[in-house]
Coordinates of C-alpha atoms in Angstrom, one line a residue:
Chain J
Q1342 CA -7.7 43.2 -4.3
Q1343 CA -5.3 42.2 -1.6
Q1344 CA -4.0 38.9 -3.2
V1345 CA -0.4 38.1 -3.7
K1346 CA 0.4 35.4 -6.2
Q1347 CA 3.6 33.4 -5.9
S1348 CA 5.2 30.9 -8.4
P1349 CA 6.5 28.3 -8.8
Q1350 CA 4.8 26.1 -6.2
S1351 CA 7.9 23.9 -5.9
L1352 CA 11.5 24.3 -7.2
I1353 CA 14.4 21.9 -7.4
V1354 CA 17.9 23.4 -7.9
Q1355 CA 21.4 21.9 -7.9
K1356 CA 23.9 22.9 -5.3
G1357 CA 25.6 26.1 -6.4
G1358 CA 22.8 27.1 -8.7
I1359 CA 20.5 30.1 -8.7
S1360 CA 17.0 29.8 -7.2
I1361 CA 14.4 32.3 -8.5
I1362 CA 10.9 32.7 -6.9
N1363 CA 8.4 35.2 -8.3
C1364 CA 5.5 37.2 -6.8
A1365 CA 2.9 39.5 -8.3
Y1366 CA 0.5 41.8 -6.5
E1367 CA -2.5 43.9 -7.4
N1368 CA -2.9 46.5 -4.7
T1369 CA -0.7 49.5 -5.6
A1370 CA -1.1 50.7 -2.0
F1371 CA 1.3 48.0 -0.8
D1372 CA 4.5 49.6 0.5
Y1373 CA 6.5 46.9 2.2
F1374 CA 7.5 43.5 0.6
P1375 CA 9.2 40.9 2.8
W1376 CA 10.3 37.4 2.1
Y1377 CA 10.1 34.7 4.8
Q1378 CA 11.8 31.4 5.1
Q1379 CA 10.0 28.5 6.9
F1380 CA 11.5 25.2 7.9
P1381 CA 9.1 22.3 8.8
G1382 CA 7.6 22.6 12.2
K1383 CA 8.9 26.2 12.6
G1384 CA 7.4 29.6 12.3
P1385 CA 8.3 31.9 9.3
A1386 CA 11.5 33.9 9.7
L1387 CA 12.2 37.2 7.9
L1388 CA 14.9 36.7 5.2
I1389 CA 15.0 40.1 3.4
A1390 CA 12.5 42.9 2.6
I1391 CA 12.2 45.8 0.2
R1392 CA 10.1 48.9 -0.2
P1393 CA 8.8 50.1 -3.7
D1394 CA 11.2 53.1 -3.9
V1395 CA 14.1 50.6 -4.5
S1396 CA 14.5 48.3 -7.5
E1397 CA 16.9 45.9 -5.9
K1398 CA 18.2 44.9 -2.5
K1399 CA 21.0 42.4 -1.8
E1400 CA 21.9 40.8 1.5
G1401 CA 24.6 38.1 1.2
R1402 CA 23.4 35.4 -1.3
F1403 CA 19.8 36.8 -1.2
T1404 CA 18.6 39.5 -3.6
I1405 CA 15.1 41.0 -4.1
S1406 CA 14.4 42.5 -7.5
F1407 CA 11.4 44.8 -7.6
N1408 CA 9.5 46.0 -10.7
K1409 CA 7.0 48.7 -9.5
S1410 CA 5.4 49.2 -13.0
A1411 CA 4.8 45.5 -13.5
K1412 CA 3.7 45.0 -9.8
Q1413 CA 6.1 42.1 -9.5
F1414 CA 9.0 41.2 -7.3
S1415 CA 11.3 38.2 -7.1
L1416 CA 13.8 36.5 -4.7
H1417 CA 17.1 35.3 -6.1
I1418 CA 19.2 32.9 -4.1
M1419 CA 22.7 32.7 -5.4
D1420 CA 25.0 29.7 -4.9
S1421 CA 22.1 27.7 -3.5
Q1422 CA 23.0 25.3 -0.7
P1423 CA 21.2 22.2 0.7
G1424 CA 20.7 24.2 3.9
D1425 CA 18.5 26.6 1.9
S1426 CA 15.9 23.8 1.4
A1427 CA 12.8 25.3 2.9
T1428 CA 9.5 26.9 2.0
Y1429 CA 9.7 30.6 1.0
F1430 CA 6.8 33.0 1.2
C1431 CA 6.6 36.4 -0.3
A1432 CA 4.3 38.9 1.5
A1433 CA 3.0 42.5 1.2
L1434 CA 1.8 45.1 3.7
Y1435 CA 0.2 48.5 3.0
N1436 CA -0.5 49.9 6.4
Q1437 CA 2.5 50.2 8.7
G1438 CA 2.0 47.9 11.5
G1439 CA -0.9 46.2 9.8
K1440 CA -1.5 42.7 8.5
L1441 CA 0.7 40.8 6.1
I1442 CA -0.8 39.3 3.0
F1443 CA 1.2 36.2 2.1
G1444 CA 1.7 34.3 -1.2
Q1445 CA 1.0 30.6 -1.4
G1446 CA 4.6 29.6 -0.8
T1447 CA 7.4 27.8 -2.8
E1448 CA 8.9 24.6 -1.5
L1449 CA 12.7 24.8 -2.5
S1450 CA 14.8 21.7 -2.6
V1451 CA 18.5 22.1 -3.2
K1452 CA 20.1 18.8 -4.3
P1453 CA 23.8 18.2 -3.3
Chain S
D1119 CA 15.3 39.5 23.2
T1120 CA 14.0 36.0 23.7
G1121 CA 11.7 36.0 20.7
V1122 CA 8.0 35.3 20.4
S1123 CA 6.9 32.2 22.3
Q1124 CA 3.8 30.2 22.0
D1125 CA 2.3 27.5 24.2
P1126 CA 1.4 24.7 23.7
R1127 CA 3.4 23.7 20.7
H1128 CA 1.0 20.9 19.9
K1129 CA -2.6 20.3 20.8
I1130 CA -4.7 17.4 19.9
T1131 CA -8.4 17.6 20.8
K1132 CA -11.7 16.0 20.0
R1133 CA -14.3 17.8 17.9
G1134 CA -16.6 19.9 20.0
Q1135 CA -14.0 20.7 22.7
N1136 CA -12.7 24.2 23.5
V1137 CA -9.0 25.0 23.2
T1138 CA -6.9 28.0 24.2
F1139 CA -3.5 29.0 23.0
R1140 CA -1.1 31.6 24.5
C1141 CA 1.3 33.9 22.8
D1142 CA 4.1 35.9 24.5
P1143 CA 5.4 38.6 22.2
I1144 CA 8.9 40.1 22.2
S1145 CA 9.2 42.5 25.1
E1146 CA 8.1 46.0 24.3
H1147 CA 6.4 45.0 21.0
N1148 CA 3.0 46.7 21.2
R1149 CA 1.5 45.1 18.2
L1150 CA 0.6 41.4 18.2
Y1151 CA -0.9 39.3 15.4
W1152 CA -2.6 36.0 15.0
Y1153 CA -2.3 34.1 11.8
R1154 CA -3.5 30.6 10.7
Q1155 CA -1.6 28.4 8.3
T1156 CA -2.9 25.2 6.7
L1157 CA -0.8 22.6 5.1
G1158 CA 0.8 23.9 1.9
Q1159 CA -0.5 27.4 2.2
G1160 CA 0.8 30.7 3.4
P1161 CA -0.3 32.2 6.7
E1162 CA -3.7 33.9 6.7
F1163 CA -4.4 36.9 8.9
L1164 CA -6.9 36.4 11.8
T1165 CA -6.6 39.4 14.1
Y1166 CA -4.2 41.9 15.6
F1167 CA -3.9 44.1 18.7
Q1168 CA -2.2 47.3 19.5
N1169 CA -1.5 47.1 23.2
E1170 CA -4.8 45.7 24.6
A1171 CA -7.0 47.0 21.8
Q1172 CA -8.1 44.6 19.1
L1173 CA -7.8 46.7 15.9
E1174 CA -8.9 44.3 13.2
K1175 CA -10.5 40.9 12.8
S1176 CA -10.6 38.8 9.6
R1177 CA -13.8 37.4 8.2
L1178 CA -12.1 34.0 8.8
L1179 CA -12.6 34.6 12.5
S1180 CA -15.9 33.1 13.1
D1181 CA -17.8 33.7 16.4
R1182 CA -16.3 30.5 17.7
F1183 CA -12.9 32.3 17.8
S1184 CA -12.1 34.9 20.4
A1185 CA -8.8 36.6 21.1
E1186 CA -7.7 38.7 24.0
R1187 CA -4.7 40.7 25.1
P1188 CA -5.9 41.9 28.5
K1189 CA -2.8 43.7 29.8
G1190 CA -1.2 44.6 26.4
S1191 CA 1.4 41.9 26.9
F1192 CA 0.6 38.2 26.3
S1193 CA -2.4 37.2 24.2
T1194 CA -4.7 34.2 24.1
L1195 CA -6.7 32.7 21.2
E1196 CA -9.7 30.5 22.2
I1197 CA -11.5 28.3 19.8
Q1198 CA -14.9 27.0 21.1
R1199 CA -16.7 23.9 19.8
T1200 CA -13.7 22.9 17.6
E1201 CA -14.3 21.5 14.2
Q1202 CA -12.1 19.3 12.0
G1203 CA -11.6 22.3 9.7
D1204 CA -9.9 24.2 12.6
S1205 CA -6.9 21.8 12.3
A1206 CA -4.0 24.1 11.3
M1207 CA -0.9 25.8 12.6
Y1208 CA -1.7 28.9 14.6
L1209 CA 1.0 31.5 14.4
C1210 CA 1.6 34.5 16.6
A1211 CA 3.8 37.5 15.5
S1212 CA 4.8 40.8 17.1
T1213 CA 6.3 44.1 16.0
Y1214 CA 6.9 47.6 17.3
P1215 CA 5.9 50.0 14.4
D1216 CA 6.8 53.1 16.4
S1217 CA 10.5 52.1 15.8
G1218 CA 10.1 52.6 12.1
T1219 CA 10.2 48.9 11.3
D1220 CA 7.5 46.8 9.6
T1221 CA 9.2 43.5 10.4
Q1222 CA 6.9 41.0 12.1
Y1223 CA 8.6 38.4 14.2
F1224 CA 6.9 35.0 14.3
G1225 CA 6.7 32.5 17.0
P1226 CA 7.1 28.7 16.5
G1227 CA 3.4 28.2 16.2
T1228 CA 0.8 25.9 17.9
R1229 CA -0.2 22.9 15.8
L1230 CA -3.8 22.0 16.4
T1231 CA -5.2 18.7 15.4
V1232 CA -9.0 18.2 15.8
L1233 CA -10.1 14.5 15.7

């Protein structure tokens, strides 16, 4: 299967809190897992990405945790800010340069 | 690096009309992708090119859809005899896999509304 399942569908977090979004996949051939951020009316923009040989990757306030045996990965946003309010998509790719398979998206709202 | 550009940004058409969208990838990116995104969903793959060769087409791409990249630079996506179900955001992305990266850079999209 090529499906990527994402949860939750929507998330409300207080300013300064931690936002956690989860994804699960079936195809063990996937070898690249990016997270994209999308604002209304804009195209998706790459936030952070990880490969399955690494269990965690951190860039600023954003961290990906990867569990290869469980076929799950998650995005953690530390010290969430109102400017982080957007829709977040996880994705997976198994053929370098090939198509991305996206999750259904999580609409994050950070309340001041 | 001016980013991926798409034109037009918005298109309103009547059912049955033909529409064409254009995508200009990042310079020197030899792979170009088209995705479709409906409200509340993640982007869905439609097709992609390496230079001028179309390497893969999704089953979502009915025979009313055709994409070209004639000189390996910009690409066009044409939808013939549009239907209301074609209303969506059409996204273009590009990448240069020979550089060792898998990052796909997306354009702002073309929002199509079929009345």
